[in-house]
GROMACS .gro file of C-alpha atoms in nm:
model
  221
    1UNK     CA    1   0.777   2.012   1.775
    2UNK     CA    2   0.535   2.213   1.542
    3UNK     CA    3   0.300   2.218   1.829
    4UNK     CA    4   0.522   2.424   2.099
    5UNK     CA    5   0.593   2.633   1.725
    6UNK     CA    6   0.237   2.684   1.702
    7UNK     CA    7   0.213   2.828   2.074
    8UNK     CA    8   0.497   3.019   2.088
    9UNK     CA    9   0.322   3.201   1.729
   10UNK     CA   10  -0.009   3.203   1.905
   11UNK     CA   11   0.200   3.405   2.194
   12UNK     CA   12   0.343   3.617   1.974
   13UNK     CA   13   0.048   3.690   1.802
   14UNK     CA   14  -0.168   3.766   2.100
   15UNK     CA   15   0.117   4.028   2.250
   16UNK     CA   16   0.113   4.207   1.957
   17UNK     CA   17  -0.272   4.226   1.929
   18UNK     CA   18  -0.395   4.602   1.986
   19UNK     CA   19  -0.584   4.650   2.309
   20UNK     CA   20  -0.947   4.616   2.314
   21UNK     CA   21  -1.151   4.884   2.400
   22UNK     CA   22  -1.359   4.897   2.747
   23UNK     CA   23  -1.656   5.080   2.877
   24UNK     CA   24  -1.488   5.342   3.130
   25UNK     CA   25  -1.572   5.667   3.232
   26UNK     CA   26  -1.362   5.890   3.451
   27UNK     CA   27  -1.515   6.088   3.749
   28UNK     CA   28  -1.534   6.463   3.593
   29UNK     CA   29  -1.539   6.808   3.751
   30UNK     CA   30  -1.609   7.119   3.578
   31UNK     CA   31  -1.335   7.338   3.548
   32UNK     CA   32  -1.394   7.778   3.572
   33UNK     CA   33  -1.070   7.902   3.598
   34UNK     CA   34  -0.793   7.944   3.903
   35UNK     CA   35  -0.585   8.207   4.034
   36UNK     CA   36  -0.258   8.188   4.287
   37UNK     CA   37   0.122   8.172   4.282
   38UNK     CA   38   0.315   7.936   4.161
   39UNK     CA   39   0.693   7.827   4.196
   40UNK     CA   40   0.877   7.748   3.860
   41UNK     CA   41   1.140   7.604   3.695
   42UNK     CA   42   1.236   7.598   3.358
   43UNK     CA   43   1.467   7.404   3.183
   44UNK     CA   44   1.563   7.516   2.799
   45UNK     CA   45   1.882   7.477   2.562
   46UNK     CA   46   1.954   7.857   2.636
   47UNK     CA   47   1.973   7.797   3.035
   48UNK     CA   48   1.767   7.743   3.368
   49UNK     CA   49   1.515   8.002   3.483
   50UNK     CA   50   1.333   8.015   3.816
   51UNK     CA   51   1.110   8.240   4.067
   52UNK     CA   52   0.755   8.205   4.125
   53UNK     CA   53   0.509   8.369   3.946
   54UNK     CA   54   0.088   8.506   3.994
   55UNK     CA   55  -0.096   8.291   3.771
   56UNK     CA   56  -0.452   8.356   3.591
   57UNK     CA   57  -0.682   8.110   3.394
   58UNK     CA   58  -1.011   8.037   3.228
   59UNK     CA   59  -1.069   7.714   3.097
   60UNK     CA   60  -0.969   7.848   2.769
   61UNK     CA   61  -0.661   8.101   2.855
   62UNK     CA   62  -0.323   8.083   3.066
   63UNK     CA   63  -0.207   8.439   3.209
   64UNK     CA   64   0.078   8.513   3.424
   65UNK     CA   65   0.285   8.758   3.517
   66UNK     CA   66   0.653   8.783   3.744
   67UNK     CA   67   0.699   9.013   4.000
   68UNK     CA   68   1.036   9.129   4.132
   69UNK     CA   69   1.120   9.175   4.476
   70UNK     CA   70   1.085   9.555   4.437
   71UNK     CA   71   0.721   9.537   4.239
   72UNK     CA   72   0.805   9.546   3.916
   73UNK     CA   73   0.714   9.320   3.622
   74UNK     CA   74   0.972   9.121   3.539
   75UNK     CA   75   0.749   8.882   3.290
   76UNK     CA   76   0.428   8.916   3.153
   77UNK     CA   77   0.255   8.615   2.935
   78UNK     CA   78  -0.074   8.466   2.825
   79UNK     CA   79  -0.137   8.159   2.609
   80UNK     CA   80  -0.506   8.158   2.457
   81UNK     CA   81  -0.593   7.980   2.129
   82UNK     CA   82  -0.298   7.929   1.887
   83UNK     CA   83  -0.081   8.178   2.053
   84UNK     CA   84   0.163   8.253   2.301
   85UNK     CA   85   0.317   8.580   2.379
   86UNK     CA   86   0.556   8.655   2.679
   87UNK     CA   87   0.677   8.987   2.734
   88UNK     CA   88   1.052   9.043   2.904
   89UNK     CA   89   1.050   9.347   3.073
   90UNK     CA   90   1.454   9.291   3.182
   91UNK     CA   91   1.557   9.231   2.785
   92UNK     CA   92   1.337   9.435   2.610
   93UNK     CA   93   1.173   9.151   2.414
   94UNK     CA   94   0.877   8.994   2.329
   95UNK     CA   95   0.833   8.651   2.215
   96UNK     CA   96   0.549   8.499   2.015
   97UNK     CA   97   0.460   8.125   1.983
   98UNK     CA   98   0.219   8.028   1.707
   99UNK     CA   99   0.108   7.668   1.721
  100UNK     CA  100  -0.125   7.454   1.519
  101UNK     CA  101  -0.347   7.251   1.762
  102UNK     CA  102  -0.746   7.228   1.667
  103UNK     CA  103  -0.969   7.401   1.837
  104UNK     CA  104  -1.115   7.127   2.010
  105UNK     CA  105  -0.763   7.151   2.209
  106UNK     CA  106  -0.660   7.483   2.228
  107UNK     CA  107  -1.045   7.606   2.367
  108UNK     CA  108  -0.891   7.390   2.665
  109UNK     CA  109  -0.573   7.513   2.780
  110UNK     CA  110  -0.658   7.597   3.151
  111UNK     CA  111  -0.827   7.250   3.160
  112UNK     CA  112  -0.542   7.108   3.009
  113UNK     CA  113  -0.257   7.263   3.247
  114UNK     CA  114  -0.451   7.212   3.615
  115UNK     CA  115  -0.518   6.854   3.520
  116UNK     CA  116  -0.908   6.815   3.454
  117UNK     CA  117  -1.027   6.642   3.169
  118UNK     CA  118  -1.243   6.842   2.914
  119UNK     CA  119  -1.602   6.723   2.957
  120UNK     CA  120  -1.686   6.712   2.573
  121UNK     CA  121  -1.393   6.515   2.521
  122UNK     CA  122  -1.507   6.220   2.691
  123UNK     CA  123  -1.789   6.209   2.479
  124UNK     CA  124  -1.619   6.075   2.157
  125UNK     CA  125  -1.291   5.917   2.357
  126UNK     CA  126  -1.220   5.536   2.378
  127UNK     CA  127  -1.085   5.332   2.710
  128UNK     CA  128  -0.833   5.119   2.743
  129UNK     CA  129  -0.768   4.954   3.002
  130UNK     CA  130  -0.363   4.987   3.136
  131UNK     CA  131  -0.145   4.811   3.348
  132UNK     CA  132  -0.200   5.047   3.661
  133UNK     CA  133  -0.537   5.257   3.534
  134UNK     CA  134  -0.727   5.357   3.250
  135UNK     CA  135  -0.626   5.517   2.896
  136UNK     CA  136  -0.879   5.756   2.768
  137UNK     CA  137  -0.760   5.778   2.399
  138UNK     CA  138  -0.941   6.115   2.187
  139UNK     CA  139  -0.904   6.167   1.811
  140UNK     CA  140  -0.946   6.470   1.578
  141UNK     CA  141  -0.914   6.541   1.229
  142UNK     CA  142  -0.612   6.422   1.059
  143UNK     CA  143  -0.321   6.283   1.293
  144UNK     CA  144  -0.394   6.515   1.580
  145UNK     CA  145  -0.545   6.344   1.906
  146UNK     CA  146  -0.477   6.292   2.308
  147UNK     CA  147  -0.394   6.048   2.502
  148UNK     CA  148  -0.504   6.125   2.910
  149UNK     CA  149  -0.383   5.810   3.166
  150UNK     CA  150  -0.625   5.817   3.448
  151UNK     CA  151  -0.525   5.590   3.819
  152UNK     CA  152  -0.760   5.311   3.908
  153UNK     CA  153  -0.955   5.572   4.102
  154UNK     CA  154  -0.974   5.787   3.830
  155UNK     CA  155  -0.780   6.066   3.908
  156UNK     CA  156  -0.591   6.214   3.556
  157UNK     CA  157  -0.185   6.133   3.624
  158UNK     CA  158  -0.044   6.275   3.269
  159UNK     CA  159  -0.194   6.390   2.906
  160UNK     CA  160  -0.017   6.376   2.548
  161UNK     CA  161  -0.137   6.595   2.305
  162UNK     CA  162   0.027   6.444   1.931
  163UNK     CA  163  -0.011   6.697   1.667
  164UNK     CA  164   0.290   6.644   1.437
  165UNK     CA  165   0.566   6.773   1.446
  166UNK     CA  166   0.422   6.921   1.760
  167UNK     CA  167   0.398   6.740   2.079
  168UNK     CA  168   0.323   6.800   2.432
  169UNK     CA  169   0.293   6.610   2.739
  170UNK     CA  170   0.157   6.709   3.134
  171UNK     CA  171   0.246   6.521   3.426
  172UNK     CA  172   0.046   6.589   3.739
  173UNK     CA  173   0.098   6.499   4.079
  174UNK     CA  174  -0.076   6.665   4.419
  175UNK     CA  175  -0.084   7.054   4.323
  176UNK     CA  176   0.215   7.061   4.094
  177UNK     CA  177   0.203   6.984   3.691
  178UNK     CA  178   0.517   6.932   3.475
  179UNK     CA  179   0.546   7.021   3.089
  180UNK     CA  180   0.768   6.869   2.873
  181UNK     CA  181   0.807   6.985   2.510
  182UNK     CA  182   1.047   6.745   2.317
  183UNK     CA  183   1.062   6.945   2.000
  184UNK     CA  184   1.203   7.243   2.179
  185UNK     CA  185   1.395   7.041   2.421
  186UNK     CA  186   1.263   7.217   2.709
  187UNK     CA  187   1.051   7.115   3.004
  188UNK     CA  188   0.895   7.336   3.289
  189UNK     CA  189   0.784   7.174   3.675
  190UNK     CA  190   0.541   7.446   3.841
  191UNK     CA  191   0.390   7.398   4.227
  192UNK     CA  192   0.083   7.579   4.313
  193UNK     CA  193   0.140   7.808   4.653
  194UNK     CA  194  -0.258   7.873   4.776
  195UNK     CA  195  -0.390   7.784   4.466
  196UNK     CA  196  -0.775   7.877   4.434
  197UNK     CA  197  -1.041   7.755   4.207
  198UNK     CA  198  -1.279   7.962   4.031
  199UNK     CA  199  -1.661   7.921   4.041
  200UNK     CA  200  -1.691   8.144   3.801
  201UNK     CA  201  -1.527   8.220   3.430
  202UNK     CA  202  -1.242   8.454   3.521
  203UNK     CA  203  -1.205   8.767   3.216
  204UNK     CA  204  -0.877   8.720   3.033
  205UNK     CA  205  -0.661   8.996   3.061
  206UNK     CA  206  -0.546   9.174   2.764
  207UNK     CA  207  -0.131   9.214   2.689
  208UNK     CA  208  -0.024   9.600   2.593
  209UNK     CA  209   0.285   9.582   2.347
  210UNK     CA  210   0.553   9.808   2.477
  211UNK     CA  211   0.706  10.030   2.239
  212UNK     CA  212   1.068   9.949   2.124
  213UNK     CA  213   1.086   9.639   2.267
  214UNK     CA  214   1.263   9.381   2.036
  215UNK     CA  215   1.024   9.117   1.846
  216UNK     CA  216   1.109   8.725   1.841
  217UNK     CA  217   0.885   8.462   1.664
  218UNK     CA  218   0.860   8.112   1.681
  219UNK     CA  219   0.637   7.892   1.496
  220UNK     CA  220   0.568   7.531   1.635
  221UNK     CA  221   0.399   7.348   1.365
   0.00000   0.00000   0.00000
């Protein structure tokens, strides 16, 4: 009798164990910047929004901006370091998102939303091995750190960036990425129409602040 006990605690035991860490390293490819279309939808607590939108990035910025059938801008955003800023042409309003990421993230959004895995991260990240790939787990100061899932083959299938209270997590599949932003309830799918990689860094474009346009800010921290 105490002998099955003894199993059935040695079981126990070894489920709960952490994983141990492996020597992995996935296949890496520079990243310049991109430029294309792209088809989006966005789900939030204040509705469903859709189109498809021209898209700009560096490895460091996000710009894009939303035509209408008739050539105007209907939308107008960039996301670069701790900020975002999205200008609505239709409501007169301009929304800024201050968030509180390190910059060993933030100098890596347009990495971060096409789905390649920073180069300098892989220096200081650990692998673990997973039931149907690799987990490429990266730490920085304090609480904040990623978590990137790789396929057997290497290939980068989703990311979670942990910075409490803030949290974000990219899916990726075959020219698409999804966002999901628990903390706002929101999450955003986007396809990539003709979508063309950079061999070279792209200049970030600069926003112009129209006058009398109404001024909403959010702070994610």
């Amino acid at each position: 009798m105490w002998r099955y006990l003894f199993v059935i605690v040695l079981l126990v035991l070894a489920s709960c164990a952490p994983p141990k860490p492996v020597s992995w390293q996935p296949p890496l490819k520079e990243f310049f910047g991109a430029q294309g279309f792209a088809s989006y939808q966005i789900d939030t607590p204040k509705g469903r929004f859709h189109g498809e939108a021209f898209v700009l990035a560096g490895a460091d910025f996000i710009y894009f901006e939303v035509p209408s059938p008739f050539g105007l801008t209907l939308y107008q955003g960039i996301v670069y370091e701790n900020h975002a800023e999205i200008i609505d042409f239709l409501r007169k309003q301009i929304y800024f998102f201050e968030f509180s990421f390190p910059k060993e993230i933030y100098s890596h959004w347009g990495n971060i939303f096409f789905g390649f895995f920073p180069y300098e991260w892989s220096k200081y990240a650990t692998a673990y091995r997973e039931d149907k790939g690799f987990c490429l787990k990266v730490s920085f100061a304090g609480k904040k750190q990623v978590l990137a899932f790789f396929s057997d083959e290497g290939k980068l299938t989703s990311l979670e960036i942990k910075c409490p209270p803030a949290k974000l997590k990219f899916n990726y599949r075959e020219n698409s990425t999804k966002l999901i932003i628990p903390r706002l309830r929101s999450k955003a799918d986007f396809s990539y129409q003709g979508l063309r990689l950079l061999s070279s860094k792209p200049t970030m474009p600069q926003l112009f602040t129209p006058r009398g346009f109404k001024v909403l800010f959010y702070a994610i921290k």
